[in-house]
mmCIF file of C-alpha atoms and ligand atoms in Angstrom:
data_model
loop_
_atom_site.group_PDB
_atom_site.id
_atom_site.type_symbol
_atom_site.label_atom_id
_atom_site.label_comp_id
_atom_site.label_asym_id
_atom_site.label_seq_id
_atom_site.Cartn_x
_atom_site.Cartn_y
_atom_site.Cartn_z
ATOM 1 C CA MET A 1 0.509 -0.230 -0.177
ATOM 2 C CA GLY A 2 1.427 3.954 -0.612
ATOM 3 C CA ARG A 3 2.752 5.493 2.120
ATOM 4 C CA GLY A 4 0.510 8.551 0.966
ATOM 5 C CA THR A 5 -0.376 11.362 -1.495
ATOM 6 C CA VAL A 6 -0.926 14.584 -1.315
ATOM 7 C CA CYS A 7 -3.010 16.650 -3.933
ATOM 8 C CA LEU A 8 -1.703 20.345 -4.179
ATOM 9 C CA SER A 9 -4.414 22.717 -5.940
ATOM 10 C CA PHE A 10 -4.259 26.314 -6.401
ATOM 11 C CA ASP A 11 -7.193 28.085 -6.341
ATOM 12 C CA PHE A 12 -6.459 30.857 -8.972
ATOM 13 C CA ASP A 13 -9.042 33.699 -7.900
ATOM 14 C CA ALA A 14 -7.586 36.356 -9.893
ATOM 15 C CA TYR A 15 -9.607 39.616 -10.150
ATOM 16 C CA SER A 16 -12.982 37.280 -9.626
ATOM 17 C CA ILE A 17 -12.434 36.911 -5.684
ATOM 18 C CA TRP A 18 -12.053 41.395 -5.071
ATOM 19 C CA ILE A 19 -15.040 41.635 -7.214
ATOM 20 C CA ASN A 20 -17.049 39.370 -5.949
ATOM 21 C CA ARG A 21 -16.654 41.738 -2.704
ATOM 22 C CA ARG A 22 -17.696 44.708 -4.560
ATOM 23 C CA MET A 23 -14.095 46.090 -4.081
ATOM 24 C CA VAL A 24 -12.849 47.236 -7.506
ATOM 25 C CA SER A 25 -10.498 49.853 -6.738
ATOM 26 C CA PRO A 26 -7.052 49.093 -8.587
ATOM 27 C CA GLY A 27 -5.191 48.530 -5.532
ATOM 28 C CA TYR A 28 -7.651 45.233 -4.693
ATOM 29 C CA LEU A 29 -7.645 44.562 -8.208
ATOM 30 C CA SER A 30 -4.004 44.961 -8.771
ATOM 31 C CA ARG A 31 -3.786 41.695 -5.932
ATOM 32 C CA GLY A 32 -5.738 40.059 -7.695
ATOM 33 C CA GLU A 33 -3.719 40.102 -11.066
ATOM 34 C CA PHE A 34 -0.576 39.791 -9.071
ATOM 35 C CA GLY A 35 -2.037 35.750 -9.060
ATOM 36 C CA ALA A 36 -1.632 35.946 -12.748
ATOM 37 C CA THR A 37 2.047 37.026 -12.928
ATOM 38 C CA ALA A 38 2.552 34.246 -10.049
ATOM 39 C CA VAL A 39 1.102 31.718 -12.360
ATOM 40 C CA PRO A 40 4.051 30.844 -14.566
ATOM 41 C CA ARG A 41 6.363 31.046 -11.563
ATOM 42 C CA ILE A 42 3.989 28.434 -10.186
ATOM 43 C CA LEU A 43 3.408 26.001 -13.075
ATOM 44 C CA ARG A 44 8.101 26.145 -13.721
ATOM 45 C CA LEU A 45 8.089 25.053 -10.085
ATOM 46 C CA LEU A 46 5.763 22.677 -10.517
ATOM 47 C CA GLY A 47 7.185 21.529 -14.205
ATOM 48 C CA ASP A 48 11.139 21.227 -12.747
ATOM 49 C CA ARG A 49 9.585 18.176 -10.282
ATOM 50 C CA GLY A 50 7.153 16.147 -12.110
ATOM 51 C CA ILE A 51 4.331 17.362 -9.872
ATOM 52 C CA PRO A 52 0.531 17.270 -11.139
ATOM 53 C CA SER A 53 -1.770 19.612 -9.896
ATOM 54 C CA THR A 54 -5.099 20.673 -9.787
ATOM 55 C CA TRP A 55 -6.330 24.228 -10.253
ATOM 56 C CA PHE A 56 -9.373 25.419 -9.630
ATOM 57 C CA VAL A 57 -10.381 28.767 -11.797
ATOM 58 C CA PRO A 58 -13.556 30.847 -12.291
ATOM 59 C CA GLY A 59 -15.078 31.128 -15.443
ATOM 60 C CA HIS A 60 -13.959 34.637 -15.144
ATOM 61 C CA THR A 61 -10.317 34.585 -14.787
ATOM 62 C CA VAL A 62 -10.702 31.884 -17.956
ATOM 63 C CA GLU A 63 -12.201 34.787 -19.662
ATOM 64 C CA THR A 64 -10.300 36.924 -19.011
ATOM 65 C CA PHE A 65 -6.269 35.001 -18.718
ATOM 66 C CA GLY A 66 -7.450 32.446 -20.842
ATOM 67 C CA GLY A 67 -3.553 32.173 -21.908
ATOM 68 C CA LEU A 68 -2.346 31.272 -18.967
ATOM 69 C CA CYS A 69 -5.059 28.844 -18.194
ATOM 70 C CA ARG A 70 -3.975 26.915 -20.991
ATOM 71 C CA GLN A 71 -0.729 26.461 -19.895
ATOM 72 C CA ILE A 72 -2.083 25.383 -16.912
ATOM 73 C CA LEU A 73 -3.490 22.549 -19.148
ATOM 74 C CA ASP A 74 -0.436 22.100 -21.543
ATOM 75 C CA GLY A 75 1.269 21.363 -18.086
ATOM 76 C CA GLY A 76 -0.317 18.289 -17.109
ATOM 77 C CA HIS A 77 -2.582 19.686 -14.421
ATOM 78 C CA GLU A 78 -6.308 19.433 -13.922
ATOM 79 C CA VAL A 79 -8.489 22.560 -14.086
ATOM 80 C CA ALA A 80 -11.577 22.304 -12.178
ATOM 81 C CA LEU A 81 -15.084 24.350 -11.117
ATOM 82 C CA HIS A 82 -15.038 27.682 -8.742
ATOM 83 C CA GLY A 83 -18.106 29.223 -9.279
ATOM 84 C CA TYR A 84 -17.877 32.718 -12.076
ATOM 85 C CA VAL A 85 -16.873 35.212 -10.442
ATOM 86 C CA HIS A 86 -16.472 33.565 -6.812
ATOM 87 C CA GLU A 87 -19.447 33.735 -5.854
ATOM 88 C CA ALA A 88 -20.966 32.650 -2.114
ATOM 89 C CA VAL A 89 -22.972 30.417 -2.935
ATOM 90 C CA SER A 90 -25.638 31.027 0.317
ATOM 91 C CA SER A 91 -26.276 34.032 -0.889
ATOM 92 C CA LEU A 92 -27.842 32.680 -4.094
ATOM 93 C CA SER A 93 -31.203 31.532 -5.159
ATOM 94 C CA PRO A 94 -31.102 27.894 -6.179
ATOM 95 C CA GLU A 95 -31.856 28.872 -9.601
ATOM 96 C CA GLN A 96 -28.813 31.537 -9.414
ATOM 97 C CA GLU A 97 -26.945 28.812 -8.012
ATOM 98 C CA ARG A 98 -27.931 26.490 -11.016
ATOM 99 C CA ASP A 99 -26.566 29.098 -13.348
ATOM 100 C CA VAL A 100 -23.710 29.684 -11.975
ATOM 101 C CA PHE A 101 -22.292 26.172 -11.816
ATOM 102 C CA GLN A 102 -23.792 26.038 -15.934
ATOM 103 C CA ARG A 103 -22.375 28.835 -16.888
ATOM 104 C CA SER A 104 -18.584 28.169 -15.642
ATOM 105 C CA HIS A 105 -19.340 24.507 -16.449
ATOM 106 C CA GLU A 106 -19.866 25.436 -20.141
ATOM 107 C CA ILE A 107 -16.677 28.071 -19.783
ATOM 108 C CA LEU A 108 -14.278 25.021 -18.396
ATOM 109 C CA THR A 109 -15.854 23.171 -21.308
ATOM 110 C CA ARG A 110 -14.688 25.018 -23.992
ATOM 111 C CA LEU A 111 -10.848 25.969 -22.501
ATOM 112 C CA ALA A 112 -10.020 21.923 -21.784
ATOM 113 C CA GLY A 113 -12.615 20.799 -25.499
ATOM 114 C CA LYS A 114 -13.703 18.110 -22.280
ATOM 115 C CA PRO A 115 -16.073 18.893 -19.409
ATOM 116 C CA PRO A 116 -14.462 19.239 -15.543
ATOM 117 C CA ARG A 117 -14.683 16.350 -13.199
ATOM 118 C CA GLY A 118 -14.502 18.294 -10.239
ATOM 119 C CA ASN A 119 -15.639 21.669 -8.183
ATOM 120 C CA ARG A 120 -14.543 23.412 -4.915
ATOM 121 C CA THR A 121 -16.814 26.714 -4.320
ATOM 122 C CA PRO A 122 -15.849 29.965 -3.403
ATOM 123 C CA SER A 123 -14.630 29.756 -0.154
ATOM 124 C CA TRP A 124 -16.135 26.388 0.790
ATOM 125 C CA ASP A 125 -19.649 28.009 1.378
ATOM 126 C CA LEU A 126 -22.203 25.285 0.299
ATOM 127 C CA THR A 127 -25.913 24.886 -0.108
ATOM 128 C CA PRO A 128 -28.160 21.728 -0.006
ATOM 129 C CA HIS A 129 -28.655 22.405 -3.382
ATOM 130 C CA THR A 130 -24.990 21.753 -4.036
ATOM 131 C CA ILE A 131 -24.389 18.862 -4.449
ATOM 132 C CA PRO A 132 -27.774 18.063 -6.592
ATOM 133 C CA ILE A 133 -26.436 20.878 -8.694
ATOM 134 C CA LEU A 134 -22.807 19.085 -9.124
ATOM 135 C CA LEU A 135 -24.460 15.233 -9.592
ATOM 136 C CA GLU A 136 -26.690 17.195 -12.632
ATOM 137 C CA LEU A 137 -23.286 18.713 -14.334
ATOM 138 C CA GLY A 138 -22.082 15.312 -14.682
ATOM 139 C CA LEU A 139 -19.031 15.923 -11.952
ATOM 140 C CA VAL A 140 -16.326 13.312 -10.208
ATOM 141 C CA TYR A 141 -15.939 15.298 -6.556
ATOM 142 C CA ASP A 142 -16.176 18.042 -4.976
ATOM 143 C CA SER A 143 -13.278 19.687 -3.067
ATOM 144 C CA SER A 144 -14.893 21.750 -0.108
ATOM 145 C CA LEU A 145 -15.827 20.057 2.702
ATOM 146 C CA MET A 146 -14.207 19.846 6.256
ATOM 147 C CA SER A 147 -15.483 16.118 8.080
ATOM 148 C CA ASN A 148 -12.340 14.028 7.517
ATOM 149 C CA ASP A 149 -8.821 14.665 6.436
ATOM 150 C CA TYR A 150 -7.418 11.625 4.913
ATOM 151 C CA ALA A 151 -10.111 9.782 3.979
ATOM 152 C CA PRO A 152 -12.308 10.968 0.757
ATOM 153 C CA PHE A 153 -15.586 9.746 1.227
ATOM 154 C CA TYR A 154 -18.582 10.366 -0.427
ATOM 155 C CA ALA A 155 -20.794 13.471 -0.427
ATOM 156 C CA ARG A 156 -24.118 13.332 1.268
ATOM 157 C CA GLN A 157 -27.243 14.909 0.474
ATOM 158 C CA GLY A 158 -30.677 15.343 2.183
ATOM 159 C CA TYR A 159 -29.903 15.585 4.936
ATOM 160 C CA GLU A 160 -32.023 17.928 8.223
ATOM 161 C CA ALA A 161 -30.748 19.281 11.093
ATOM 162 C CA PRO A 162 -33.353 20.329 13.098
ATOM 163 C CA ALA A 163 -32.679 22.770 16.373
ATOM 164 C CA ASP A 164 -35.088 20.668 18.256
ATOM 165 C CA GLY A 165 -34.281 16.964 17.550
ATOM 166 C CA PRO A 166 -31.391 14.881 16.155
ATOM 167 C CA PHE A 167 -29.430 15.259 12.954
ATOM 168 C CA VAL A 168 -30.937 13.626 10.275
ATOM 169 C CA TRP A 169 -27.752 12.396 7.580
ATOM 170 C CA GLY A 170 -29.560 11.902 5.352
ATOM 171 C CA GLU A 171 -28.084 9.718 1.552
ATOM 172 C CA PRO A 172 -24.724 9.202 0.249
ATOM 173 C CA THR A 173 -25.164 10.105 -3.549
ATOM 174 C CA SER A 174 -21.777 9.012 -6.183
ATOM 175 C CA LEU A 175 -19.599 12.621 -5.904
ATOM 176 C CA VAL A 176 -16.572 11.685 -3.853
ATOM 177 C CA GLU A 177 -15.384 14.371 -1.704
ATOM 178 C CA LEU A 178 -11.550 15.302 -0.982
ATOM 179 C CA PRO A 179 -11.747 17.574 2.109
ATOM 180 C CA VAL A 180 -10.251 20.498 2.756
ATOM 181 C CA SER A 181 -9.295 22.926 5.703
ATOM 182 C CA TRP A 182 -8.881 26.233 6.779
ATOM 183 C CA SER A 183 -5.731 24.665 8.393
ATOM 184 C CA LEU A 184 -4.259 23.616 5.492
ATOM 185 C CA ASP A 185 -5.022 27.468 3.238
ATOM 186 C CA ASP A 186 -2.374 29.330 2.155
ATOM 187 C CA TYR A 187 -4.751 32.220 1.978
ATOM 188 C CA PRO A 188 -5.717 32.705 6.168
ATOM 189 C CA HIS A 189 -2.099 32.512 7.220
ATOM 190 C CA PHE A 190 -0.322 34.962 5.099
ATOM 191 C CA GLU A 191 -2.691 37.193 3.493
ATOM 192 C CA TYR A 192 -3.013 40.350 5.222
ATOM 193 C CA HIS A 193 -6.556 41.807 4.621
ATOM 194 C CA ASN A 194 -8.533 44.537 6.237
ATOM 195 C CA THR A 195 -11.800 45.247 4.711
ATOM 196 C CA GLY A 196 -12.392 48.043 7.879
ATOM 197 C CA THR A 197 -14.898 46.143 9.889
ATOM 198 C CA SER A 198 -12.422 43.217 10.297
ATOM 199 C CA VAL A 199 -8.822 42.435 10.169
ATOM 200 C CA LEU A 200 -7.057 39.488 8.894
ATOM 201 C CA PRO A 201 -3.150 39.729 9.859
ATOM 202 C CA GLY A 202 -1.864 36.696 7.138
ATOM 203 C CA LEU A 203 1.959 37.353 7.064
ATOM 204 C CA ARG A 204 3.335 35.063 8.885
ATOM 205 C CA MET A 205 6.152 33.239 8.505
ATOM 206 C CA ALA A 206 6.607 30.896 5.315
ATOM 207 C CA ASP A 207 8.370 28.276 7.203
ATOM 208 C CA HIS A 208 6.122 28.060 10.273
ATOM 209 C CA VAL A 209 3.113 27.468 8.182
ATOM 210 C CA PHE A 210 4.960 24.793 6.642
ATOM 211 C CA THR A 211 6.039 23.012 9.386
ATOM 212 C CA ASN A 212 2.132 22.896 10.447
ATOM 213 C CA PHE A 213 1.835 21.624 6.168
ATOM 214 C CA PHE A 214 4.333 18.990 6.644
ATOM 215 C CA ASP A 215 3.347 17.838 10.572
ATOM 216 C CA ASP A 216 -0.142 17.104 8.294
ATOM 217 C CA VAL A 217 1.056 14.956 6.198
ATOM 218 C CA ARG A 218 3.444 13.303 8.682
ATOM 219 C CA TYR A 219 0.874 12.676 10.862
ATOM 220 C CA MET A 220 -0.390 10.852 7.761
ATOM 221 C CA VAL A 221 1.910 8.474 7.125
ATOM 222 C CA ARG A 222 2.320 7.548 10.278
ATOM 223 C CA ASP A 223 -1.145 7.044 11.326
ATOM 224 C CA PHE A 224 -2.513 6.019 8.590
ATOM 225 C CA VAL A 225 -2.629 3.635 5.631
ATOM 226 C CA ASP A 226 -2.299 4.973 1.974
ATOM 227 C CA GLY A 227 -4.343 8.553 3.227
ATOM 228 C CA VAL A 228 -4.531 11.843 0.920
ATOM 229 C CA CYS A 229 -3.864 15.027 1.754
ATOM 230 C CA VAL A 230 -5.526 18.120 0.125
ATOM 231 C CA ILE A 231 -2.954 21.712 0.320
ATOM 232 C CA THR A 232 -4.706 24.649 -1.417
ATOM 233 C CA PHE A 233 -2.990 27.742 -1.784
ATOM 234 C CA HIS A 234 -3.446 30.884 -3.894
ATOM 235 C CA PRO A 235 -1.298 32.283 -6.785
ATOM 236 C CA GLN A 236 -1.876 35.885 -5.493
ATOM 237 C CA VAL A 237 -0.823 34.277 -2.340
ATOM 238 C CA ILE A 238 1.657 32.123 -2.213
ATOM 239 C CA GLY A 239 3.323 33.842 -5.157
ATOM 240 C CA ARG A 240 5.682 35.994 -3.345
ATOM 241 C CA GLY A 241 9.298 35.076 -3.021
ATOM 242 C CA HIS A 242 9.285 34.017 0.251
ATOM 243 C CA ARG A 243 6.584 31.900 0.386
ATOM 244 C CA LEU A 244 8.075 30.378 -2.681
ATOM 245 C CA LEU A 245 11.141 29.290 -1.621
ATOM 246 C CA GLY A 246 9.464 28.187 1.672
ATOM 247 C CA LEU A 247 7.167 26.012 -0.880
ATOM 248 C CA GLU A 248 10.044 24.762 -2.403
ATOM 249 C CA ARG A 249 11.791 23.095 0.841
ATOM 250 C CA PHE A 250 8.588 22.058 1.964
ATOM 251 C CA LEU A 251 8.432 19.982 -1.207
ATOM 252 C CA ASP A 252 11.710 19.022 -0.763
ATOM 253 C CA ARG A 253 11.051 17.460 3.006
ATOM 254 C CA LEU A 254 8.100 15.836 1.034
ATOM 255 C CA GLY A 255 9.752 13.758 -1.123
ATOM 256 C CA GLU A 256 11.972 12.419 2.475
ATOM 257 C CA LEU A 257 8.310 10.464 3.712
ATOM 258 C CA GLU A 258 8.712 9.016 -0.276
ATOM 259 C CA ILE A 259 4.687 10.306 -0.910
ATOM 260 C CA GLU A 260 3.131 10.561 -4.442
ATOM 261 C CA PHE A 261 1.607 13.838 -5.894
ATOM 262 C CA GLU A 262 -1.454 13.280 -7.522
ATOM 263 C CA ARG A 263 -4.537 14.941 -9.452
ATOM 264 C CA MET A 264 -7.362 15.167 -7.443
ATOM 265 C CA ASP A 265 -9.309 13.615 -10.471
ATOM 266 C CA GLN A 266 -7.064 11.013 -10.927
ATOM 267 C CA VAL A 267 -7.737 10.252 -7.139
ATOM 268 C CA ALA A 268 -11.313 10.384 -7.419
ATOM 269 C CA GLU A 269 -11.862 7.735 -10.124
ATOM 270 C CA ALA A 270 -9.254 5.618 -8.177
ATOM 271 C CA PHE A 271 -11.448 6.382 -5.115
ATOM 272 C CA ARG A 272 -14.803 5.446 -7.373
ATOM 273 C CA ARG A 273 -13.152 2.242 -8.179
ATOM 274 C CA GLY A 274 -12.846 1.017 -4.641
ATOM 275 C CA ARG A 275 -9.082 2.519 -3.093
ATOM 276 C CA ALA A 276 -9.492 2.141 0.447
ATOM 277 C CA TYR A 277 -7.754 5.576 0.891
ATOM 278 C CA GLY A 278 -6.976 6.535 4.144
ATOM 279 C CA SER A 279 -7.392 3.672 6.823
ATOM 280 C CA TRP A 280 -6.098 4.641 10.322
ATOM 281 C CA ALA A 281 -4.107 1.987 11.524
ATOM 282 C CA PRO A 282 -2.042 4.015 14.588
ATOM 283 C CA GLY A 283 0.721 1.904 15.722
ATOM 284 C CA SER A 284 2.220 0.583 11.961
ATOM 285 C CA ARG A 285 4.721 2.914 11.792
ATOM 286 C CA THR A 286 7.518 4.915 13.103
HETATM 287 ZN ZN1 LIG B 301 -10.939 31.021 -4.166
#
């Protein structure tokens, strides 16, 4: 059995995350534009090491930076759904949510010449309609939920959460969930953001953050058989010099753990075929 798999994922939000917040001054937009500046650096880093990855790209980014998105595909990486203009779907009506997914799906299908297989909801925001919509679109997987860490699972639909009675689980679907975590996301650790009413301090030391990331993988390798760890980056965040050097050192250290890097569509397909990722087996390794 494998020692474990790491999925490096990059959310190429570019302008969309700021436009969605209606923060469209040149200053905010330039922060998104830096994401496009950084993409070639990241592709070079991954290409030099032969690491496949998955990129979640809003339809707006594909329409704005089509050449870069084609470079991502040309590098052997996967491009998957991430809204049209980084919508928080819980702020949309069911019809609007369906329209956003369909529009983005069409844009990504035109880009790649084939339909996308995966989705990550912007800001990991979902509604009770999200999973059914993804199933309607024929997607294989989603990567927006946090109820596990090293084991993919099948997303459920039809749950109920009454305030005066027990939780109703709903039914598992055929949609594979590749779980995520804010702690394994570069954005809250690094991005400084002052909204006027709240401050996200960010600006952490790169090696401190990557030590946390590394220990999550090390724990997986020690206590799980064939686990999967999904790590989330944003080009506009990770693309700064000290963070890219930190990422390089992190990848060097991961090499010592003998894990594999894999695209998320490949992991989801293998899970569907019955690969039992992420069995808890404490004490089996040191
Ligand atoms: Zn995003």
